């Protein structure tokens, strides 16, 4: 089918107002939050309802049109950068929260529901949806599932996959598939929801997702531990976990990030500190009291020069505002921000921090490091200008060494951002050729024409 005929077919299918073909419209969807070159799609479409997803996929499959699904476009690994001349399907308009079941503690949502919106509505009913990626105020649930998004609470509460009970999706041919259940236990058939989670749009397109909810903690205690040494802060992280205490949140910020955040947000951070740990324990009130006291003791024993415990909600919010604004603050300093998320076993955090410092010095890079120290998922953030070819070459070498450093410690390329295009070339170093070939066999079986987000994760 020729292009004009195809455009007409999509307009007939979902209405002309839901088909975008101008250069300006298409350019808006040629990139995401990754530091990669934009790729111009041939067409952008917006399904009016979940049934349209299947119809769009059927038409694309029949005409060999590559499809990239896009929610909010916050992807940090190039997972929503389209194929040249392909189609971008926007699911961010499908925003119904279909059900929040208080008795059985689950929610059923459409793919475009905003993460923070769901969390707020669930909270209003006395329940808790823990996954809290940094982009939660704009990212969609489907995007979270596609990337297996984590967040600050991942240490104790896990990541998105731990809350996916079931889903409905459309495969490459437009066939509707349902998997999982509303029940706590379900072993009916293959675990297709598990296969679809973290699949980055390569196996199908979500139309409905069933998510587990949990009771909220009855109490919490937040604190900030101040250090005159990065090593002392990193060693404290290992000591807290070794003491069999699992905080809700255990975050790290280095001095460069501290100073940058304070200049940006004015929340009263100690700019002289070499490192900060931002810690929160939650649970039953008595448990919180005991664990908070023990954490304070561990922090002091490992060299904390000062510990500031939040005395009220306002002080608590300031602590976490500081952490959540870290990326925004750093990104203002230079034209290009490269945010990585290579992750190591949490006992290796001290070694990882020292290794990052060595990489920055070796390649003369500006790196601000913050992140989820409690689960080993740090975010070394390289600030640079991609237009400076010499500097960019040093950045690329630095990123490669960050990956090698993490893998050498038994870590992983990505703790939560996904693989997409940005890290696909490094996959074999971590999982080996056999795993890649097995993944490609699955891809060929479920998408023989390779129309679903081609090139992502496992290459062409």
Short mmCIF file of C-alpha atoms in Angstrom, two decimals, residues 4-444:
data_model
loop_
_atom_site.label_atom_id
_atom_site.label_comp_id
_atom_site.label_asym_id
_atom_site.label_seq_id
_atom_site.Cartn_x
_atom_site.Cartn_y
_atom_site.Cartn_z
CA UNK A 4 -1.03 8.24 0.82
CA UNK A 5 -3.27 5.21 0.84
CA UNK A 6 -1.89 4.15 4.21
CA UNK A 7 -2.46 7.56 5.74
CA UNK A 8 -6.00 7.45 4.44
CA UNK A 9 -6.50 3.97 5.87
CA UNK A 10 -5.41 5.13 9.34
CA UNK A 11 -7.69 8.16 9.11
CA UNK A 12 -10.60 5.92 8.18
CA UNK A 13 -9.72 3.61 11.06
CA UNK A 14 -9.37 6.08 13.96
CA UNK A 15 -10.41 9.47 12.57
CA UNK A 16 -8.31 12.13 10.85
CA UNK A 17 -7.95 14.10 14.09
CA UNK A 18 -5.99 11.17 15.56
CA UNK A 19 -3.47 10.90 12.72
CA UNK A 20 -0.51 13.31 12.67
CA UNK A 21 1.52 13.56 9.49
CA UNK A 22 3.02 17.08 9.45
CA UNK A 23 6.79 17.40 9.82
CA UNK A 24 6.36 19.43 13.00
CA UNK A 25 4.12 16.85 14.64
CA UNK A 26 6.38 13.98 13.65
CA UNK A 27 9.50 15.78 14.89
CA UNK A 28 7.91 16.07 18.35
CA UNK A 29 7.98 12.28 18.61
CA UNK A 30 11.39 11.63 17.04
CA UNK A 31 13.29 11.56 20.35
CA UNK A 32 12.93 10.79 24.04
CA UNK A 33 14.96 11.62 27.18
CA UNK A 34 18.01 9.62 26.06
CA UNK A 35 21.05 11.41 24.65
CA UNK A 36 20.63 9.91 21.18
CA UNK A 37 20.02 11.33 17.73
CA UNK A 38 16.34 11.82 16.81
CA UNK A 39 14.75 9.56 14.19
CA UNK A 40 11.82 10.91 12.20
CA UNK A 41 8.74 8.65 12.15
CA UNK A 42 6.55 8.51 9.07
CA UNK A 43 3.30 8.86 11.00
CA UNK A 44 1.99 9.40 14.54
CA UNK A 45 -1.36 7.98 15.61
CA UNK A 46 -3.45 8.21 18.74
CA UNK A 47 -5.86 5.33 19.53
CA UNK A 48 -9.23 6.55 20.80
CA UNK A 49 -9.76 3.48 22.95
CA UNK A 50 -8.01 0.21 23.73
CA UNK A 51 -9.73 -1.63 20.86
CA UNK A 52 -8.06 0.78 18.43
CA UNK A 53 -4.66 -0.55 19.54
CA UNK A 54 -5.43 -3.93 18.00
CA UNK A 55 -6.80 -2.41 14.80
CA UNK A 56 -3.75 -0.20 14.36
CA UNK A 57 -1.38 -3.11 14.90
CA UNK A 58 -3.28 -5.28 12.43
CA UNK A 59 -2.95 -2.64 9.73
CA UNK A 60 0.73 -2.11 10.49
CA UNK A 61 1.48 -5.83 10.42
CA UNK A 62 -0.28 -6.28 7.10
CA UNK A 63 1.81 -3.48 5.60
CA UNK A 64 5.15 -4.19 7.36
CA UNK A 65 5.16 -0.85 9.21
CA UNK A 66 7.45 -0.67 12.26
CA UNK A 67 5.58 0.43 15.41
CA UNK A 68 7.00 2.21 18.45
CA UNK A 69 4.63 2.72 21.37
CA UNK A 70 5.03 5.91 23.37
CA UNK A 71 3.60 7.10 26.67
CA UNK A 72 5.13 10.22 28.20
CA UNK A 73 8.48 9.95 26.38
CA UNK A 74 10.57 9.98 29.59
CA UNK A 75 12.59 6.95 28.47
CA UNK A 76 16.28 7.31 29.28
CA UNK A 77 17.65 4.54 27.05
CA UNK A 78 16.16 5.35 23.65
CA UNK A 79 13.37 2.79 23.94
CA UNK A 80 10.79 5.16 22.45
CA UNK A 81 12.93 6.49 19.60
CA UNK A 82 11.06 5.27 16.49
CA UNK A 83 12.31 3.48 13.41
CA UNK A 84 12.96 5.69 10.39
CA UNK A 85 9.68 6.19 8.57
CA UNK A 86 7.83 3.97 11.03
CA UNK A 87 4.73 4.65 13.10
CA UNK A 88 4.54 6.04 16.63
CA UNK A 89 1.48 4.98 18.62
CA UNK A 90 0.59 7.30 21.50
CA UNK A 91 -1.17 5.56 24.37
CA UNK A 92 -0.93 8.44 26.87
CA UNK A 93 -4.53 9.45 26.14
CA UNK A 94 -5.91 6.16 27.49
CA UNK A 95 -6.11 7.26 31.11
CA UNK A 96 -9.00 5.45 32.75
CA UNK A 97 -8.56 3.96 36.19
CA UNK A 98 -11.05 1.20 35.63
CA UNK A 99 -11.19 -0.17 39.16
CA UNK A 100 -9.60 0.19 42.57
CA UNK A 101 -10.66 -2.82 44.60
CA UNK A 102 -10.21 -2.19 48.31
CA UNK A 103 -11.26 -5.65 49.48
CA UNK A 104 -8.92 -7.62 47.23
CA UNK A 105 -6.31 -4.86 46.97
CA UNK A 106 -5.76 -4.43 43.26
CA UNK A 107 -6.24 -1.75 40.63
CA UNK A 108 -7.03 -2.10 36.93
CA UNK A 109 -5.82 0.72 34.71
CA UNK A 110 -5.45 1.71 31.09
CA UNK A 111 -1.91 2.22 29.77
CA UNK A 112 -1.83 6.02 29.88
CA UNK A 113 -2.62 6.49 33.57
CA UNK A 114 0.01 8.71 35.22
CA UNK A 115 1.90 6.90 38.00
CA UNK A 116 1.51 9.62 40.63
CA UNK A 117 -2.19 10.00 39.79
CA UNK A 118 -2.78 6.31 40.45
CA UNK A 119 -0.77 6.47 43.69
CA UNK A 120 -2.84 9.43 44.90
CA UNK A 121 -6.19 7.84 44.09
CA UNK A 122 -5.13 4.58 45.70
CA UNK A 123 -3.93 6.48 48.79
CA UNK A 124 -7.30 8.23 49.07
CA UNK A 125 -8.84 4.79 49.53
CA UNK A 126 -6.40 3.84 52.27
CA UNK A 127 -4.11 1.69 50.11
CA UNK A 128 -0.58 1.99 48.78
CA UNK A 129 1.05 1.60 45.34
CA UNK A 130 4.79 1.71 46.16
CA UNK A 131 6.68 2.04 42.81
CA UNK A 132 7.84 5.66 42.60
CA UNK A 133 10.16 6.37 39.66
CA UNK A 134 11.68 9.84 39.54
CA UNK A 135 9.41 10.64 36.59
CA UNK A 136 6.25 9.57 38.43
CA UNK A 137 4.46 12.91 37.99
CA UNK A 138 4.51 12.47 34.19
CA UNK A 139 5.40 8.83 33.39
CA UNK A 140 2.65 6.36 32.55
CA UNK A 141 1.93 2.98 34.08
CA UNK A 142 2.47 1.24 30.74
CA UNK A 143 5.86 2.91 30.40
CA UNK A 144 6.73 1.79 33.93
CA UNK A 145 5.77 -1.79 33.08
CA UNK A 146 7.62 -1.72 29.76
CA UNK A 147 10.83 -0.63 31.50
CA UNK A 148 10.21 -2.36 34.85
CA UNK A 149 10.66 1.03 36.50
CA UNK A 150 12.00 1.27 40.05
CA UNK A 151 12.32 4.32 42.26
CA UNK A 152 13.34 5.45 45.72
CA UNK A 153 11.26 2.81 47.53
CA UNK A 154 12.62 -0.12 45.51
CA UNK A 155 14.97 -1.24 48.29
CA UNK A 156 12.12 -2.38 50.54
CA UNK A 157 9.10 -2.56 48.29
CA UNK A 158 10.54 -3.83 45.02
CA UNK A 159 9.99 -2.56 41.49
CA UNK A 160 7.12 -2.48 39.02
CA UNK A 161 7.27 -6.19 38.13
CA UNK A 162 6.49 -7.03 41.76
CA UNK A 163 3.07 -5.39 41.40
CA UNK A 164 1.93 -6.68 38.01
CA UNK A 165 -0.77 -9.30 38.60
CA UNK A 166 -2.01 -9.51 35.05
CA UNK A 167 -2.64 -7.62 31.86
CA UNK A 168 -4.36 -7.46 28.53
CA UNK A 169 -2.38 -6.65 25.42
CA UNK A 170 -2.41 -6.89 21.64
CA UNK A 171 0.25 -8.85 19.80
CA UNK A 172 1.91 -7.89 16.52
CA UNK A 173 -1.04 -9.16 14.46
CA UNK A 174 -3.58 -7.19 16.49
CA UNK A 175 -4.81 -10.27 18.36
CA UNK A 176 -6.10 -9.61 21.88
CA UNK A 177 -4.30 -11.54 24.66
CA UNK A 178 -5.26 -11.79 28.33
CA UNK A 179 -2.96 -13.16 31.04
CA UNK A 180 -2.79 -13.24 34.82
CA UNK A 181 -5.60 -12.72 37.28
CA UNK A 182 -7.08 -10.58 40.06
CA UNK A 183 -6.27 -13.34 42.53
CA UNK A 184 -3.21 -13.48 44.79
CA UNK A 185 -2.21 -16.80 43.25
CA UNK A 186 -2.49 -17.71 39.57
CA UNK A 187 -0.46 -20.36 37.73
CA UNK A 188 -2.79 -20.76 34.77
CA UNK A 189 -0.72 -20.98 31.60
CA UNK A 190 2.66 -19.46 30.87
CA UNK A 191 3.62 -16.33 32.80
CA UNK A 192 3.00 -14.03 29.85
CA UNK A 193 2.73 -10.98 32.10
CA UNK A 194 6.26 -11.72 33.27
CA UNK A 195 7.43 -11.98 29.67
CA UNK A 196 5.74 -8.71 28.75
CA UNK A 197 7.15 -6.80 31.73
CA UNK A 198 10.44 -5.05 30.81
CA UNK A 199 9.88 -6.02 27.15
CA UNK A 200 10.16 -2.36 26.01
CA UNK A 201 7.39 -2.65 23.43
CA UNK A 202 9.06 -5.53 21.58
CA UNK A 203 6.39 -8.21 22.15
CA UNK A 204 3.05 -6.39 22.20
CA UNK A 205 1.13 -3.31 23.29
CA UNK A 206 -0.57 -3.13 26.69
CA UNK A 207 -4.24 -2.21 26.77
CA UNK A 208 -5.05 -2.90 30.43
CA UNK A 209 -2.90 -3.67 33.46
CA UNK A 210 -3.88 -5.20 36.81
CA UNK A 211 -1.68 -4.03 39.69
CA UNK A 212 -1.27 -5.29 43.23
CA UNK A 213 -1.87 -2.81 46.04
CA UNK A 214 -0.68 -3.13 49.64
CA UNK A 215 -1.61 -1.60 53.00
CA UNK A 216 0.27 1.63 53.68
CA UNK A 217 2.86 1.77 56.48
CA UNK A 218 1.43 3.09 59.74
CA UNK A 219 4.47 5.19 60.58
CA UNK A 220 7.72 6.45 59.07
CA UNK A 221 10.85 8.29 60.15
CA UNK A 222 13.15 10.23 57.81
CA UNK A 223 16.67 11.38 58.54
CA UNK A 224 19.69 12.91 56.86
CA UNK A 225 23.19 11.69 57.79
CA UNK A 226 26.07 14.05 56.98
CA UNK A 227 29.58 12.80 56.16
CA UNK A 228 33.00 14.34 55.62
CA UNK A 229 34.00 11.37 53.46
CA UNK A 230 32.30 9.57 50.59
CA UNK A 231 33.90 6.33 51.75
CA UNK A 232 32.29 6.65 55.19
CA UNK A 233 28.85 7.19 53.66
CA UNK A 234 29.26 4.25 51.30
CA UNK A 235 30.48 2.00 54.12
CA UNK A 236 27.42 3.02 56.17
CA UNK A 237 25.12 1.75 53.44
CA UNK A 238 26.78 -1.66 53.55
CA UNK A 239 26.65 -1.65 57.37
CA UNK A 240 22.91 -0.88 57.51
CA UNK A 241 22.09 -3.74 55.16
CA UNK A 242 24.50 -6.06 56.97
CA UNK A 243 22.56 -5.32 60.18
CA UNK A 244 19.49 -6.86 58.48
CA UNK A 245 17.66 -3.53 58.40
CA UNK A 246 15.84 -2.77 55.16
CA UNK A 247 14.89 0.92 55.08
CA UNK A 248 12.07 2.07 52.86
CA UNK A 249 14.56 4.42 51.23
CA UNK A 250 18.34 4.74 51.44
CA UNK A 251 19.68 7.41 49.08
CA UNK A 252 23.15 8.83 48.42
CA UNK A 253 24.33 12.25 47.22
CA UNK A 254 27.93 13.33 46.66
CA UNK A 255 29.26 16.84 47.37
CA UNK A 256 28.92 18.09 43.81
CA UNK A 257 25.27 17.02 43.74
CA UNK A 258 24.64 18.47 47.24
CA UNK A 259 25.96 21.89 46.25
CA UNK A 260 24.11 21.87 42.95
CA UNK A 261 20.79 20.87 44.55
CA UNK A 262 21.10 23.47 47.30
CA UNK A 263 21.83 26.20 44.78
CA UNK A 264 18.79 25.08 42.78
CA UNK A 265 16.23 24.25 45.47
CA UNK A 266 17.37 26.14 48.60
CA UNK A 267 16.27 23.39 51.00
CA UNK A 268 19.02 23.87 53.57
CA UNK A 269 21.47 21.13 52.61
CA UNK A 270 24.93 21.25 54.26
CA UNK A 271 27.05 22.25 51.28
CA UNK A 272 30.29 21.49 53.12
CA UNK A 273 29.38 17.79 53.37
CA UNK A 274 31.32 15.38 51.18
CA UNK A 275 28.31 13.06 51.09
CA UNK A 276 24.79 12.67 52.42
CA UNK A 277 22.63 9.67 53.13
CA UNK A 278 18.88 10.28 53.05
CA UNK A 279 17.15 7.50 54.94
CA UNK A 280 13.58 6.56 55.73
CA UNK A 281 12.31 3.60 57.74
CA UNK A 282 8.63 2.72 57.86
CA UNK A 283 6.23 0.14 59.23
CA UNK A 284 4.58 -0.39 62.62
CA UNK A 285 5.28 2.57 64.98
CA UNK A 286 7.26 0.45 67.44
CA UNK A 287 9.33 -1.10 64.66
CA UNK A 288 10.01 2.34 63.20
CA UNK A 289 11.26 3.64 66.54
CA UNK A 290 13.59 0.68 67.00
CA UNK A 291 14.96 0.70 63.46
CA UNK A 292 15.41 4.48 63.36
CA UNK A 293 17.44 4.34 66.56
CA UNK A 294 19.55 1.47 65.25
CA UNK A 295 20.17 3.24 61.94
CA UNK A 296 21.30 6.36 63.81
CA UNK A 297 23.72 4.27 65.83
CA UNK A 298 25.14 2.65 62.70
CA UNK A 299 25.53 6.02 60.97
CA UNK A 300 27.44 7.44 63.95
CA UNK A 301 29.61 4.34 64.26
CA UNK A 302 30.58 4.69 60.60
CA UNK A 303 31.59 8.32 60.82
CA UNK A 304 28.50 10.49 60.35
CA UNK A 305 29.37 13.96 61.61
CA UNK A 306 25.73 14.91 62.08
CA UNK A 307 22.31 13.27 61.85
CA UNK A 308 19.22 15.37 61.30
CA UNK A 309 15.92 13.59 61.99
CA UNK A 310 12.78 15.11 60.46
CA UNK A 311 10.47 16.22 63.25
CA UNK A 312 7.38 16.86 61.12
CA UNK A 313 5.95 16.45 57.63
CA UNK A 314 7.43 19.73 56.42
CA UNK A 315 10.95 18.71 57.37
CA UNK A 316 10.43 15.26 55.87
CA UNK A 317 9.23 16.76 52.59
CA UNK A 318 12.31 18.99 52.42
CA UNK A 319 14.57 15.96 52.72
CA UNK A 320 12.90 14.18 49.84
CA UNK A 321 12.47 17.31 47.75
CA UNK A 322 16.25 17.59 47.82
CA UNK A 323 16.64 14.08 46.42
CA UNK A 324 13.91 14.34 43.81
CA UNK A 325 15.29 17.58 42.38
CA UNK A 326 18.83 16.20 41.97
CA UNK A 327 18.55 15.45 38.27
CA UNK A 328 16.78 18.71 37.42
CA UNK A 329 19.42 20.68 39.31
CA UNK A 330 22.34 18.93 37.65
CA UNK A 331 20.80 19.15 34.18
CA UNK A 332 20.79 22.95 34.33
CA UNK A 333 24.60 23.14 34.47
CA UNK A 334 25.60 21.93 31.00
CA UNK A 335 23.82 21.45 27.64
CA UNK A 336 24.00 17.63 27.77
CA UNK A 337 23.15 15.35 30.69
CA UNK A 338 24.05 11.65 30.54
CA UNK A 339 22.26 9.83 33.37
CA UNK A 340 23.43 6.26 33.89
CA UNK A 341 22.06 3.53 36.14
CA UNK A 342 24.54 0.66 36.11
CA UNK A 343 23.89 -1.28 39.31
CA UNK A 344 26.09 -3.38 41.60
CA UNK A 345 25.49 -5.70 44.56
CA UNK A 346 24.87 -3.29 47.41
CA UNK A 347 27.87 -4.58 49.37
CA UNK A 348 30.03 -3.20 46.53
CA UNK A 349 28.71 0.36 46.77
CA UNK A 350 31.91 1.67 48.40
CA UNK A 351 34.02 0.17 45.57
CA UNK A 352 31.61 1.54 42.93
CA UNK A 353 31.79 5.08 44.31
CA UNK A 354 35.59 4.98 44.35
CA UNK A 355 35.60 3.59 40.82
CA UNK A 356 33.35 6.38 39.54
CA UNK A 357 35.67 8.98 41.04
CA UNK A 358 38.62 7.35 39.28
CA UNK A 359 36.79 7.33 35.92
CA UNK A 360 35.89 11.02 36.29
CA UNK A 361 39.51 11.91 37.05
CA UNK A 362 40.94 9.73 34.28
CA UNK A 363 38.75 11.20 31.54
CA UNK A 364 38.47 14.72 32.99
CA UNK A 365 34.69 14.44 33.30
CA UNK A 366 32.23 16.28 35.53
CA UNK A 367 30.18 13.59 37.26
CA UNK A 368 27.58 14.16 39.96
CA UNK A 369 26.62 10.92 41.68
CA UNK A 370 23.38 10.27 43.51
CA UNK A 371 20.89 7.45 43.65
CA UNK A 372 19.47 4.42 45.35
CA UNK A 373 22.50 3.33 47.34
CA UNK A 374 20.51 0.82 49.36
CA UNK A 375 19.86 -1.40 46.35
CA UNK A 376 23.15 -0.70 44.57
CA UNK A 377 21.53 1.46 41.91
CA UNK A 378 23.59 4.66 41.69
CA UNK A 379 23.06 7.35 39.07
CA UNK A 380 26.41 8.76 37.94
CA UNK A 381 25.39 11.84 35.96
CA UNK A 382 27.86 13.14 33.40
CA UNK A 383 27.50 16.82 32.55
CA UNK A 384 28.94 17.81 29.18
CA UNK A 385 28.28 19.33 25.76
CA UNK A 386 27.73 16.77 23.03
CA UNK A 387 28.61 19.38 20.40
CA UNK A 388 32.20 19.32 21.66
CA UNK A 389 33.47 16.24 19.83
CA UNK A 390 36.60 15.82 21.92
CA UNK A 391 34.64 16.04 25.16
CA UNK A 392 31.95 13.69 23.85
CA UNK A 393 34.60 11.11 22.95
CA UNK A 394 35.79 11.22 26.57
CA UNK A 395 32.21 10.83 27.76
CA UNK A 396 31.71 7.74 25.60
CA UNK A 397 34.88 6.19 26.98
CA UNK A 398 33.77 7.03 30.51
CA UNK A 399 30.33 5.46 30.03
CA UNK A 400 31.90 2.30 28.64
CA UNK A 401 34.18 2.10 31.68
CA UNK A 402 31.23 2.63 34.04
CA UNK A 403 29.54 -0.40 32.47
CA UNK A 404 32.72 -2.46 32.70
CA UNK A 405 33.19 -1.41 36.32
CA UNK A 406 29.68 -2.51 37.27
CA UNK A 407 29.87 -5.80 35.38
CA UNK A 408 33.25 -6.54 36.93
CA UNK A 409 31.60 -6.36 40.36
CA UNK A 410 28.85 -8.78 39.37
CA UNK A 411 26.46 -5.93 38.60
CA UNK A 412 24.16 -5.10 35.71
CA UNK A 413 23.98 -2.57 32.89
CA UNK A 414 20.66 -1.18 34.04
CA UNK A 415 18.82 -1.21 37.35
CA UNK A 416 15.71 0.61 36.13
CA UNK A 417 16.18 2.68 32.95
CA UNK A 418 16.11 -0.21 30.52
CA UNK A 419 18.31 -1.14 27.57
CA UNK A 420 16.59 0.38 24.52
CA UNK A 421 19.07 1.51 21.89
CA UNK A 422 21.61 3.07 24.26
CA UNK A 423 22.85 -0.15 25.87
CA UNK A 424 21.93 -2.80 23.30
CA UNK A 425 25.54 -3.00 22.11
CA UNK A 426 26.74 -3.94 25.59
CA UNK A 427 24.23 -6.73 26.25
CA UNK A 428 26.46 -9.63 25.26
CA UNK A 429 29.06 -8.59 27.84
CA UNK A 430 26.53 -9.17 30.60
CA UNK A 431 24.24 -11.99 29.51
CA UNK A 432 26.23 -13.77 26.78
CA UNK A 433 25.49 -14.76 23.20
CA UNK A 434 23.24 -17.67 24.17
CA UNK A 435 20.80 -15.44 26.05
CA UNK A 436 20.66 -12.95 23.19
CA UNK A 437 19.97 -15.68 20.63
CA UNK A 438 17.28 -17.23 22.83
CA UNK A 439 15.65 -13.80 23.18
CA UNK A 440 15.75 -13.37 19.41
CA UNK A 441 14.00 -16.73 18.97
CA UNK A 442 11.18 -15.51 21.22
CA UNK A 443 11.02 -12.23 19.30
CA UNK A 444 10.81 -14.03 15.94
#
